[in-house]
Structure formats: structure tokens, C-alpha cells
């Protein structure tokens, strides 16, 4: 029995029918030249089904004791009736098998809860895509994997060569140990998190007493309410209402698209910022256009929560290890240059806040700053009092083109989580020379979210034009 | 706002993640000769999507007031954001597109809850079946339709001729009014049910006082506990435990098969009973074989709840109008003749109980006899105290071969509900010269339920042999 820590547990506590807490990854692959497509896909399925000794949590279920029934504490235990055929699923698209049909299927698959009586994951092999492609959709509960951990999993089944073959299941303990040995020195994570809520309180008292840096960081946040630092943004502070802030229903709409890494980086550099600043500016401008078209742009700027990884290099064990910065998206500004500058300054102010902290302090700070969020989720206050408008998350993926037993990986598109008050999530993965955007939205709150893809492209063009690049 | 009656509401109150309360209907069709399959299917989809003024409950959602949030009373209200594209879904099967792949898809679709923020139905058009077939899967919440009502809906989109065309949506109010006018005189249902639990109690007092017949029927049930009538079976009385009586999880396995009506009727006649007796004997023998193979046959006979329709001829308005008989399946008896006789006698005793009652009294009697079930569902007592082992339901379907705009309907397979303590449900529809069996089971409780199909066939052969028919 492994007890889940507070952050991991919070994803279970906050979950209900309207706000499932799983994330998904959609991967597009090209079949190797000249293969029999059906045989090839069945071969991959065989490899996935063959896994017996799986890595932790992939063959474990939540223990069904009284405390977990009351949503108080959770532990993992071996699933004695583990049935891998339940988890590995073969799906298909109706003709003509465009991305549109793929997005419709992913939207539906992402809208349903995982079965808490079983290990909290599903893997779909999806055939029927037009052209020479197939897709996978991996759905895992956020309590067992965060974005970076999911990316390690994807990595572990891939090779950098089209001649590479991995014939053990990517979910097997063997594959995982092999991957860990090959790629990273295993170190135990520096973890300030604790096993249950009571001892978190003890830890906080204990560590804040000796943590001058931490106290200063908390003070800086408090100062935001007093108007002390206009560039720094804090959760719950000056968050405008819009259709993005609505109460969500259980159904989702998923869309995705890739952009060239070079295009976005060049725009960012020309405007005096980082790649990530450019990504945020692209999302900000895209949202501004989308909301203007919907007649729903708020007067005050939208605020985005931007997760930053607190994962210590070599930590492959933690399920979740993230901090965050609140970015001012400056969606009220028409001028793309002013918008970019405002976004950049808010990111710098947020980074500065974390810069004086050790890894352990940073994790603890995140828990302090976020703990009202966990509580407000419990009390369903988010609809009235959102901490920010949406999450925009940038997850580093493989740097080179990768292959799954000869099939080229063409893109990795994340489908993340929406909650009450935040009916949209944009998560992107950097992969090779491209950035893969995955957008998930509450289907009822946000009309025709596929329009946002055009809005993102239009904004990138606008930025390029403004910077004199085209 | 239309208030739901007690029986309809009970399906909402008893619902949770492990026990969804929707039913499904899988229909198999053959494409008309020579059509472009893709165009034909898209044409059907267009007709379904074109519905605007839909029949009641297909464009209504549960009102979201405090009483319904507390699971106390429910009402229907117009869904102001009705989005038909959410409900009409295009799905596909992976190759080779056998019934096996169809059953896997239906199993998954049937395992997920309907979205209570929207009208409680989904309709899937499913392509990719081998041969010349396609399928539909209609999922509706039991609080809005029972089996007979669902059959009327299916009927309303079909023609008895392959040249018949219905170009209005089968879900439209127009199609429904037309169907009602054409097929049946509309009469308001005789309804003893009332609008909430409090007034049900008043009604009971009021009616039992003047209902001698009813009091006698209740007395007969009470007498079962005293050993007064060995043939009559009552809920909760002498229900054996087996793997069928387990606590269920949320995932389902669906299988289906057709048998010739004539074969089953001939076996029933030769053994001195009705078609329905023969169906029950086939299920009983099939279950005996299946449980023997699993090493899990209980010493005492399994008890099946057999719903009987209390729908007054011409009543197209009631969502639910069913009574029930508890059948002794005599699964402890090896001899097929003795087993048949025991089943038949228990059915006769059950029918005799209802024979003295008027339609209103019968409905009220059902509510009295079943009310502990509603309560035990609420208290999750079913695992410890099941009212019976499973439901075996026989729903009358179209008598002639039917067509949907030229596509021949090849079979109608129901997927019903399982609850804690009853991890299996067998529902069949009579259609033309065949009986279509749809079997739904908790995937975790019952291993390899597809074996039950062979067990049913083996039992029918055994009955034929015993009766000297082969």
C-alpha cells in the first residue's frame, strides 16, 4: 500500500462528473513504408497486451477503504483482478477519417470518467485516419502522472531511429527500469509533500519557521493586493469574468494543431522575449480574437496560470512536481507590442519570485499559494471565485523525430483538464522542430472552439508582421 | 416543467458511477442493394440531425433545482442550449469489423454515464461492420423510456416495406404525433403513481382502504414466507448467493445473438408451456451450464425477476409501466423436464397473483411490492440482500421484417441495466421470425460472459432432444 501525497490526492478529491481529473495524450504516427497496416497495428497491440509485470500504478487500483470512500486519504494497492484487455482498446474513425473525426472521438473519450475500481488509465489504438496515419490516445488520471511524467512514458516506447524496435510493453516495469537506467540517474525526489493533510500542516509550521526565503515569497504575493508590484500577478487577484469563467458541464471539445518552433521563437526574439513569452502572446492574442468574435471579451485582462516544472533533474518517481506563475495575458490591449511587453513583464516578476527558493522551498511555496484552490474546489467556490482564467502549459517533449517500432511520431497533442471557472485549457508539447498545441474546452461553455486554431494562426502572423519579420 | 413520478425518479435516485440507469438498443441493418454506403449513412445522419421540434424529453433536461440536487424530486425543463450534434454520434469499428468488435464498442459505450446537464440520450450510427451491415446504438435513461416505449420509438422510424421512406427525424414531435395517430388511439394512462414520495404514501392509504383485491395480493406474498404456496416466489425470499449476486463495478460486457422464434416456441409447446416458459427454461439451463463451468453454481435455485407490461393498450405517454413476477429458475435441477415444470409453475403462480387486479391496482401492487427495492437501493443494501438474482425481460418487437428508409432491420438487441447484487441482465426482443437476445453483465463479476451464448444454444438443443423434437 502506497499512500498518495496531498497534491496527488487533491485530483481525486476535486473530481466529479462535471470535472474529471484525467489528462490525455493524442499521438499521431505514420505507418512505416510498405507495411500491411492492419498487421502492423495488431503487432503493436500484441506488444501492449503482453505486459504482465507493469510499472507501479499501471496495475494498481485505489484501495477501497473507509477513508478513501469518504474522499479523505487514498492509497494504491495491487489490482488482484487486473485485466489488461480492459485498458488496451482498439478504436476506429468513421470515414472520411479526417482530423475532424479524430477530434470528435477524442472529445467523447475525454468526456468520460475513469473507472475507480481499476488502474486509472486507458490506451486507445485508433485506426481509420486518412492518408498513412494512425493515432493513439492515452488517458491517465492526474493523480498518477503529470505532464512531464507522461512524456517520459511516451519517450520510453520510442526510438530515435526508424530501425529501432521495443518489443517489451512500454508499460512494463522492465521497460521502465531500462529507460531510467539509460536516460537519467535515479535520485529520490526532494519532496516537501507529506502523506496526509494533518502532517502537511505540521510540515508547514516546521519549515516556515526556518524558511526566510519562503516567508519573503509569501509576503511578495500579499503585497500584490496592496498594489506593491504592478507586474506581479497573484491567484484570485483581479481575475475578470468571461464565458471562460463559467460553470462547466461534463462534455468536452478537443482540437489540436502544430506550429513550427522556429516561427514562434523568431517572433519572440524579435519582440525581445523568450519562446515561452511568444507562446503566451500567441494564446493571448488568439483568445482576444476568439472572445471578440463571440462578443465576450472582458474589459480587464485575462490571467493565465503557467505551470513551471519543479522536478529535480533525475526525478522520475514523483507523480506531480509543479509550481506556477500567474501571467497577465493583456487581452484588453489592442496593440500587439504592448500586449507582448505586459505578458513578458508579468512572467519575469513571477520567475523572480521563485528564483530565491530552493527546490524544496519552491514546492512548499506552491502548496501554500495553491492550498486555497484545493479548498475552493472542495467547496465549489471556483465558479464565484476563480484563481485565474485558464491554464496554459508548455511541456518539453522529444527534441528529435522519434519512431515507435518503425512508425514515425508526427505529433503529440495533450488534452488536459478544465474545472469550474476555467472552461478552457491550452497545453502544448515541443517535439522536434514543432510545437504541438492541444486545446480542451467545456463543450457547452465555449462555442465552436475550433475557431481558436485560426485565431492563433492569425495572431502569430500579426506578431511576425509587427516585428517586421514578413 | 413536468414532475417525474416516483418510479421514473427512482432510476435517477439509484444511479451512481457503478450502476448507471440507462438502457441501450443495438439495431443491425443491411444496406439496400447497390447504394453508396457512405452516402446512405450520411443521409440517415442528416435526417437525424435535422430534428428541431423534438418529442418531449428528447430536448428536455432535468431541472437543476435544489430538490433535484439533493436527489429528492426531479422535473423536466426545456434545454435552452440544446445541441443535437452532441446527441447524434458517428462511430466506427476497427477491422475486421466482426460482431466481436461491435460488442466491444457497445460494451464501452454502455459503461459510461449520460450527461445530466443535457437531454438523457445518445444515438450512435456505427459503420465498419463486415459484410453489408451497419448498426445503431440508442442509449436512453430508464427514467425517460422503458423497453416498450423504446420499442415504439424504433417502430416509428421504420416501414414495413423496403420502399418506405421517413424523411422527418424519428425523434421529432411531428413523427411521433403521426405515429400515434396511425397506430394507436391515444388514451391517457391509468396511473396510480403520484408526483412525489409523500403523496404516494397518501395514495397508498387511500387506495388500500378501498382495495380488497390489492390487500389479498399483498397477503399472498406475505404467505410465501409462511410456506403457504410453494410455487409462488416473492422478492427477497430464498435468493441464493452466487457470482451473479456480487457488487458490480461500472464496466460492462455486452453480447447478443438471435434464435428462431419457431424453435423456441416448438420446444415450449412440446414441454407443455408457453413461449415465455421456454425462454426462461433456456436462460435457466444456460445459466446452470455457465455457472457450472465457472465452478460457481449455488445449491439453491436462482430467482429471476420477469417484468410484465402493465401498459394499458394505447398508452404511449407513460415512461415506465411494468409489474413483475418472480420466477424460480430451478437451476439446481439437472433434469430438463423437472426444471421446465418448476419454472412453469412459478410463472403460473405469479400470473394468478395479478389476475384478480385491475390495471390501476396492478400498478399500485407493483409499487408496494417493489418499494423495499427502491429503499434498499438507496441504502446500498442490495449487495447483502438482493431481491432476486437477475432480470429476464421479454419485450415484444415488430412482427414483420421492417426497413429504415430501405435498409433492412436484421435484429434488435437490448442492453439493459445491472445493479449491485444482480450483475447480469438478459433482455430479449421478438422481431419477425426471431428472438433477439441482448445480454449485459458487469465485466468484472462475470468472467467471459460470451460463453453464455453457447450455453443457451446447448440448452435449447437439450430441450429439443428431451421433448423428442430432434
Coordinates of N, CA and C in Angstrom, one line a residue, chain A residues 20 22 26 89 91-93 102-114 122-126 136-139 252 254 440, chain B residues 89 105 108-109 112:
Chain A
X20 N -13.9 15.8 -14.5 CA -13.0 14.6 -14.4 C -11.6 15.1 -14.4
X22 N -8.6 13.5 -15.3 CA -7.6 12.8 -16.1 C -7.1 13.7 -17.2
X26 N -2.7 12.6 -27.2 CA -3.0 12.1 -28.5 C -1.8 12.1 -29.3
X89 N -7.4 -0.6 -25.8 CA -8.6 -0.5 -26.5 C -8.4 -0.2 -28.0
X91 N -9.8 1.3 -31.3 CA -10.9 2.1 -31.8 C -10.7 2.4 -33.2
X92 N -11.8 3.0 -33.8 CA -11.7 3.3 -35.2 C -12.5 4.6 -35.5
X93 N -12.1 5.3 -36.6 CA -12.8 6.5 -37.0 C -13.7 6.2 -38.2
X102 N -11.3 12.5 -35.9 CA -10.4 12.1 -34.8 C -10.7 13.0 -33.6
X103 N -10.8 14.3 -33.8 CA -11.1 15.2 -32.7 C -12.5 14.9 -32.0
X104 N -13.5 14.5 -32.9 CA -14.8 14.2 -32.3 C -14.7 13.0 -31.4
X105 N -13.9 12.0 -31.8 CA -13.7 10.8 -31.0 C -13.0 11.1 -29.7
X106 N -11.9 11.9 -29.8 CA -11.1 12.2 -28.6 C -12.0 13.0 -27.7
X107 N -12.8 13.9 -28.2 CA -13.7 14.7 -27.4 C -14.6 13.8 -26.5
X108 N -15.1 12.8 -27.2 CA -16.0 11.9 -26.4 C -15.2 11.0 -25.4
X109 N -14.1 10.5 -25.8 CA -13.3 9.6 -24.9 C -12.9 10.4 -23.7
X110 N -12.6 11.7 -23.9 CA -12.0 12.6 -22.9 C -13.2 13.0 -21.9
X111 N -14.4 12.8 -22.3 CA -15.5 13.3 -21.5 C -16.0 12.3 -20.4
X112 N -15.5 11.1 -20.5 CA -16.0 10.1 -19.5 C -15.0 9.8 -18.4
X113 N -15.5 9.5 -17.2 CA -14.7 9.3 -16.0 C -13.9 7.9 -16.2
X114 N -12.7 7.9 -15.6 CA -12.1 6.6 -15.5 C -12.7 5.8 -14.4
X122 N -6.4 4.3 -19.6 CA -6.8 3.6 -20.8 C -5.9 4.0 -22.0
X123 N -5.6 3.0 -22.8 CA -4.8 3.3 -24.0 C -5.6 2.9 -25.3
X124 N -5.9 3.8 -26.2 CA -6.6 3.5 -27.4 C -5.7 3.5 -28.6
X125 N -5.7 2.4 -29.4 CA -5.1 2.4 -30.7 C -6.2 2.8 -31.7
X126 N -6.0 3.8 -32.5 CA -7.1 4.3 -33.3 C -6.7 4.2 -34.8
X136 N -2.8 7.3 -31.3 CA -3.1 6.6 -30.0 C -3.6 7.7 -29.1
X137 N -4.4 7.3 -28.1 CA -4.9 8.2 -27.1 C -4.7 7.5 -25.8
X138 N -3.8 8.1 -25.0 CA -3.5 7.6 -23.6 C -4.2 8.5 -22.6
X139 N -5.0 7.9 -21.8 CA -5.8 8.7 -20.8 C -5.3 8.2 -19.4
X252 N -16.7 17.6 -23.4 CA -15.5 18.3 -23.8 C -15.5 18.4 -25.3
X254 N -12.3 18.8 -28.1 CA -10.8 18.8 -28.3 C -10.4 19.2 -29.7
X440 N -8.4 21.9 -25.0 CA -9.6 21.2 -24.5 C -10.5 22.2 -23.8
Chain B
X89 N -24.3 10.7 -32.9 CA -22.8 10.4 -32.9 C -22.5 9.4 -34.0
X105 N -17.3 -2.4 -28.7 CA -17.7 -0.9 -28.7 C -18.9 -0.7 -27.9
X108 N -18.3 -0.6 -24.2 CA -17.7 0.6 -23.7 C -18.7 1.7 -23.7
X109 N -19.5 1.9 -24.7 CA -20.5 2.9 -24.8 C -21.5 2.8 -23.6
X112 N -20.6 4.1 -19.7 CA -20.4 5.5 -19.3 C -21.7 6.1 -19.0

